Amino acid sequence: MIGDAIETGKFTIESASNDQRVRHMSVERVRLKYEDLYPTAVAPNFGLTKNYCVKCEQTDAVYFGITKSEHVAYTDCYELRVHAGEDEGRRAAYVLPWREDEITYMELGDAYDFFFTGPLSGCQVYVGTRGGRLRVYHANSNYMGANLRAPTRSSAYMDKLYDLAKRDGETLTHRLGKDQYVAYVKENEVEEDGTYKTRLVGDGKGDEEVFVTKEVSTDVFTDYVARKTGQNRRDISVLQTYAFVFGVRRLNEWSFFFHVIGMASYKRPGLLSNRANKWKTILPCAPLPTA
């Protein structure tokens, strides 16, 4: 059944909070060199507060179970739950947590046959290998995207985090960029001279100069609209998307996949009820993009 569920790619996720998952980890932080990250900052007076590479080693098994479940949005649904304890039908797995504005990583061995990380709403995932040993990385850049309002640089910042965190001689085999699973990406608007556009925000006394951003739809959204239009749906919109990355080890070889859900709305023909802000499969289970 677990194999069938993974192949189907239709499942919902209910797990412990990220902090609870960390309790099963031995965490070691290494401060990355600020001067190496600095070129990806937005302006000289803008720095990032953490810049940590966080090594995660799983000290206790984390278990998951997949069972067929009913769902109001679609049929043939499987539900995935992550648990701290072992029970009948549950499988042990590697679970990589994320940390705000940091990059976490974990080496995958032969202790378990499954791996999970997520959910992702703007993070990026990397898989690297050296000497036959795999590492998976989960990078986050909330501070740059939200606080600095510099989303155009956030993807490059996470790529730089990976470059600094990877091992010498490591080969990047897979990379999931945020534009490969989100419906929209925010980008900075640019002046004619190439600098970022800014505007003043405030009450006229202590105004703050912030960057001007815009939302740009991705291929994930346009492909979803095309698919639903082909099903005679109209007025299609997607408010938010989340990705979930997982790996499966078979015959001592790891394969990696991702699955995207989103809160979608659209109108259906005739007497069929419309969909308003329903969680739907935006991108069915697909192989993790290669680097």
Coordinates of C-alpha atoms in Angstrom, one line a residue:
M1 CA 0.0 0.0 0.0
I2 CA 2.8 2.4 0.8
G3 CA 4.2 1.9 -2.7
D4 CA 0.8 2.5 -4.3
A5 CA 0.3 5.7 -2.3
I6 CA 3.7 7.1 -3.4
E7 CA 3.0 6.2 -7.0
T8 CA -0.4 7.9 -6.8
G9 CA 1.0 11.0 -5.3
K10 CA -2.4 12.0 -3.7
F11 CA -2.0 12.4 0.0
T12 CA -2.4 14.8 2.8
I13 CA 0.2 15.4 5.5
E14 CA -0.3 15.6 9.2
S15 CA 2.7 15.5 11.4
A16 CA 4.2 16.9 14.6
S17 CA 5.4 20.5 14.5
N18 CA 8.9 21.2 13.3
D19 CA 10.1 21.8 16.8
Q20 CA 8.9 18.4 17.9
R21 CA 10.6 16.7 15.0
V22 CA 13.9 18.3 16.1
R23 CA 13.7 16.5 19.4
H24 CA 14.7 13.3 17.5
M25 CA 17.8 15.0 16.2
S26 CA 21.3 15.7 17.3
V27 CA 21.8 19.2 16.0
E28 CA 25.2 20.9 15.4
R29 CA 25.4 24.5 14.1
V30 CA 28.3 25.9 12.1
R31 CA 28.4 29.6 11.4
L32 CA 28.9 30.4 7.8
K33 CA 31.3 33.2 6.8
Y34 CA 29.3 36.4 6.5
E35 CA 31.8 37.9 3.9
D36 CA 31.0 34.9 1.6
L37 CA 27.3 35.5 1.9
Y38 CA 27.5 39.3 1.7
P39 CA 27.5 39.6 -2.2
T40 CA 24.0 38.1 -2.2
A41 CA 22.7 40.8 0.3
V42 CA 20.6 43.5 -1.2
A43 CA 22.4 46.7 0.0
P44 CA 25.4 47.4 2.2
N45 CA 23.2 48.2 5.2
F46 CA 21.2 45.0 4.9
G47 CA 22.7 41.9 6.5
L48 CA 21.1 38.6 7.5
T49 CA 20.9 37.6 11.1
K50 CA 21.7 33.9 11.2
N51 CA 23.6 32.4 8.2
Y52 CA 23.9 29.0 9.9
C53 CA 24.5 25.6 8.5
V54 CA 22.8 23.1 10.7
K55 CA 23.8 19.4 10.7
C56 CA 21.0 17.1 11.7
E57 CA 21.7 13.5 12.8
Q58 CA 18.7 11.4 13.6
T59 CA 19.1 9.9 17.1
D60 CA 15.8 8.1 17.2
A61 CA 13.6 6.5 14.6
V62 CA 10.6 8.5 13.3
Y63 CA 7.8 6.5 12.0
F64 CA 5.1 7.1 9.3
G65 CA 2.1 5.3 8.1
I66 CA 0.1 5.7 4.9
T67 CA -3.5 4.6 4.8
K68 CA -6.3 5.1 2.3
S69 CA -8.5 7.9 3.4
E70 CA -11.7 9.8 2.4
H71 CA -11.3 13.4 1.3
V72 CA -13.9 16.0 0.3
A73 CA -11.7 17.3 -2.6
Y74 CA -10.7 14.1 -4.5
T75 CA -11.0 10.3 -4.5
D76 CA -8.3 7.7 -4.1
C77 CA -6.7 9.8 -1.4
Y78 CA -4.0 8.5 0.9
E79 CA -3.1 10.1 4.3
L80 CA 0.4 10.2 5.6
R81 CA 1.0 10.7 9.3
V82 CA 4.4 11.0 11.1
H83 CA 4.7 9.5 14.6
A84 CA 7.3 9.3 17.3
G85 CA 6.5 5.7 18.1
E86 CA 6.5 2.4 16.3
D87 CA 3.2 0.6 15.6
E88 CA 1.8 -2.0 13.2
G89 CA 1.9 -0.8 9.6
R90 CA 4.3 2.1 10.3
R91 CA 7.7 2.4 8.6
A92 CA 10.8 4.1 10.0
A93 CA 12.1 7.1 8.0
Y94 CA 14.7 9.9 7.9
V95 CA 12.9 13.3 8.6
L96 CA 14.9 16.5 7.9
P97 CA 13.6 19.6 9.7
W98 CA 13.9 23.1 8.5
R99 CA 15.2 26.2 10.3
E100 CA 14.2 29.8 9.5
D101 CA 17.0 31.6 7.5
E102 CA 19.3 28.6 7.8
I103 CA 20.2 25.6 5.8
T104 CA 19.8 22.2 7.4
Y105 CA 21.3 18.9 6.1
M106 CA 21.3 15.2 6.8
E107 CA 23.3 12.3 5.4
L108 CA 21.2 9.3 4.2
G109 CA 22.5 5.9 5.0
D110 CA 21.0 2.4 5.0
A111 CA 19.2 2.6 8.4
Y112 CA 15.8 3.5 6.8
D113 CA 14.3 3.2 3.3
F114 CA 12.3 6.4 3.3
F115 CA 13.1 10.1 3.7
F116 CA 10.9 13.2 4.1
T117 CA 11.3 17.0 4.4
G118 CA 8.7 19.7 4.2
P119 CA 6.3 21.4 3.8
L120 CA 8.0 23.9 1.5
S121 CA 6.4 27.3 0.7
G122 CA 9.5 29.1 -0.6
C123 CA 12.4 27.0 0.6
Q124 CA 14.7 25.0 -1.7
V125 CA 16.0 21.5 -1.5
Y126 CA 19.3 20.1 -2.7
V127 CA 20.8 16.6 -2.9
G128 CA 24.5 16.1 -3.2
T129 CA 26.8 13.0 -3.3
R130 CA 30.5 12.4 -2.5
G131 CA 32.0 9.0 -2.5
G132 CA 28.6 7.3 -2.7
R133 CA 27.3 9.1 0.4
L134 CA 24.2 11.2 0.0
R135 CA 23.3 14.4 1.7
V136 CA 20.0 16.2 1.5
Y137 CA 19.8 20.0 2.3
H138 CA 16.8 22.2 3.1
A139 CA 17.5 25.9 2.7
N140 CA 15.3 28.8 4.0
S141 CA 15.4 32.6 3.3
N142 CA 12.4 34.0 5.1
Y143 CA 14.3 37.1 6.3
M144 CA 15.4 38.1 2.9
G145 CA 12.0 37.5 1.2
A146 CA 9.8 39.0 3.9
N147 CA 11.8 41.4 6.1
L148 CA 14.1 42.8 3.4
R149 CA 11.5 42.6 0.7
A150 CA 14.1 41.3 -1.7
P151 CA 12.6 38.1 -3.1
T152 CA 14.6 38.3 -6.3
R153 CA 17.7 37.6 -4.3
S154 CA 16.3 34.9 -2.1
S155 CA 16.8 32.0 -4.5
A156 CA 20.4 33.0 -5.1
Y157 CA 20.9 33.4 -1.4
M158 CA 19.8 29.8 -0.8
D159 CA 22.0 28.6 -3.6
K160 CA 24.9 30.3 -1.9
L161 CA 24.0 28.7 1.4
Y162 CA 24.2 25.3 -0.3
D163 CA 27.6 26.2 -1.9
L164 CA 29.0 27.1 1.5
A165 CA 27.5 24.1 3.3
K166 CA 28.4 21.4 0.8
R167 CA 31.4 19.1 1.3
D168 CA 34.6 19.6 -0.7
G169 CA 34.3 17.5 -3.9
E170 CA 30.5 17.0 -3.6
T171 CA 28.4 16.7 -6.7
L172 CA 25.0 18.3 -6.8
T173 CA 22.6 15.7 -8.2
H174 CA 19.1 17.3 -7.5
R175 CA 17.8 20.8 -6.9
L176 CA 14.2 21.9 -6.2
G177 CA 13.9 25.6 -6.7
K178 CA 11.0 27.5 -5.4
D179 CA 9.8 28.5 -8.9
Q180 CA 9.4 24.8 -9.6
Y181 CA 6.6 24.3 -7.1
V182 CA 5.0 27.7 -6.1
A183 CA 2.2 29.2 -8.2
Y184 CA 3.7 32.7 -8.0
V185 CA 7.1 34.2 -7.3
K186 CA 7.7 37.7 -6.0
E187 CA 10.2 39.7 -7.9
N188 CA 11.7 43.1 -7.3
E189 CA 10.8 45.8 -9.8
V190 CA 13.9 47.3 -11.4
E191 CA 14.7 50.9 -12.5
E192 CA 16.1 51.8 -15.9
D193 CA 19.6 52.0 -14.4
G194 CA 19.3 48.4 -13.0
T195 CA 18.7 49.3 -9.4
Y196 CA 15.7 48.1 -7.4
K197 CA 12.7 50.4 -7.3
T198 CA 11.8 51.7 -3.8
R199 CA 9.0 53.5 -2.1
L200 CA 8.4 55.2 1.3
V201 CA 6.2 53.5 3.8
G202 CA 5.1 55.2 7.0
D203 CA 3.3 58.2 8.5
G204 CA 5.4 60.9 6.9
K205 CA 7.7 61.3 10.0
G206 CA 9.6 58.1 10.3
D207 CA 9.1 56.7 6.8
E208 CA 10.9 53.5 5.8
E209 CA 12.3 53.0 2.3
V210 CA 11.3 49.6 1.0
F211 CA 11.7 47.7 -2.2
V212 CA 8.8 47.5 -4.7
T213 CA 7.8 43.9 -5.6
K214 CA 5.5 42.2 -8.0
E215 CA 4.0 38.8 -8.3
V216 CA 4.8 36.7 -11.4
S217 CA 3.0 33.4 -12.2
T218 CA 5.1 30.4 -12.8
D219 CA 4.8 27.4 -15.1
V220 CA 3.4 25.5 -12.2
F221 CA 0.3 27.8 -12.2
T222 CA 0.0 28.1 -16.0
D223 CA 0.2 24.3 -16.4
Y224 CA -2.5 23.8 -13.7
V225 CA -4.7 26.4 -15.4
A226 CA -4.3 24.6 -18.7
R227 CA -5.1 21.2 -17.1
K228 CA -8.3 22.5 -15.4
T229 CA -9.4 24.4 -18.5
G230 CA -9.2 21.2 -20.4
Q231 CA -11.6 19.8 -17.8
N232 CA -14.0 22.6 -18.6
R233 CA -13.2 24.7 -15.5
R234 CA -13.0 28.5 -15.5
D235 CA -12.1 31.4 -13.3
I236 CA -9.2 29.4 -11.9
S237 CA -7.0 30.8 -9.2
V238 CA -4.5 29.4 -6.7
L239 CA -3.8 31.2 -3.4
Q240 CA -1.0 29.2 -1.9
T241 CA 1.1 26.1 -2.7
Y242 CA 3.1 23.8 -0.6
A243 CA 5.6 21.1 -1.7
F244 CA 6.6 17.9 0.1
V245 CA 9.8 16.1 -0.8
F246 CA 10.4 12.4 -0.1
G247 CA 12.9 9.7 -1.0
V248 CA 12.6 6.0 -1.4
R249 CA 15.5 3.5 -1.2
R250 CA 15.2 0.4 -3.3
L251 CA 18.0 -2.0 -4.0
N252 CA 20.4 0.3 -2.1
E253 CA 19.6 3.2 -4.5
W254 CA 17.8 6.4 -3.4
S255 CA 15.1 8.0 -5.7
F256 CA 13.6 11.4 -4.8
F257 CA 10.2 12.8 -5.6
F258 CA 8.1 15.9 -4.8
H259 CA 4.3 16.6 -4.6
V260 CA 2.6 19.9 -4.7
I261 CA -0.8 20.8 -3.2
G262 CA -2.5 24.2 -3.3
M263 CA -5.6 26.1 -2.2
A264 CA -7.5 26.5 -5.5
S265 CA -10.7 28.0 -6.6
Y266 CA -12.6 27.5 -9.9
K267 CA -16.1 27.2 -11.4
R268 CA -17.5 24.0 -12.8
P269 CA -20.1 23.7 -15.5
G270 CA -23.8 23.1 -15.1
L271 CA -25.2 22.0 -11.8
L272 CA -21.8 20.9 -10.5
S273 CA -20.8 22.7 -7.3
N274 CA -17.9 25.3 -7.6
R275 CA -14.7 25.0 -5.7
A276 CA -13.7 27.8 -3.4
N277 CA -10.4 27.7 -1.6
K278 CA -10.1 23.9 -1.6
W279 CA -6.9 22.0 -1.1
K280 CA -6.2 20.4 -4.4
T281 CA -3.3 18.5 -6.1
I282 CA -1.5 21.1 -8.2
L283 CA 1.3 18.9 -9.3
P284 CA 1.0 15.1 -8.9
C285 CA 4.0 13.1 -7.6
A286 CA 7.0 13.8 -9.9
P287 CA 10.7 13.0 -9.8
L288 CA 12.8 15.6 -8.0
P289 CA 14.4 17.8 -10.7
T290 CA 18.0 16.9 -11.5
A291 CA 20.7 19.6 -11.2

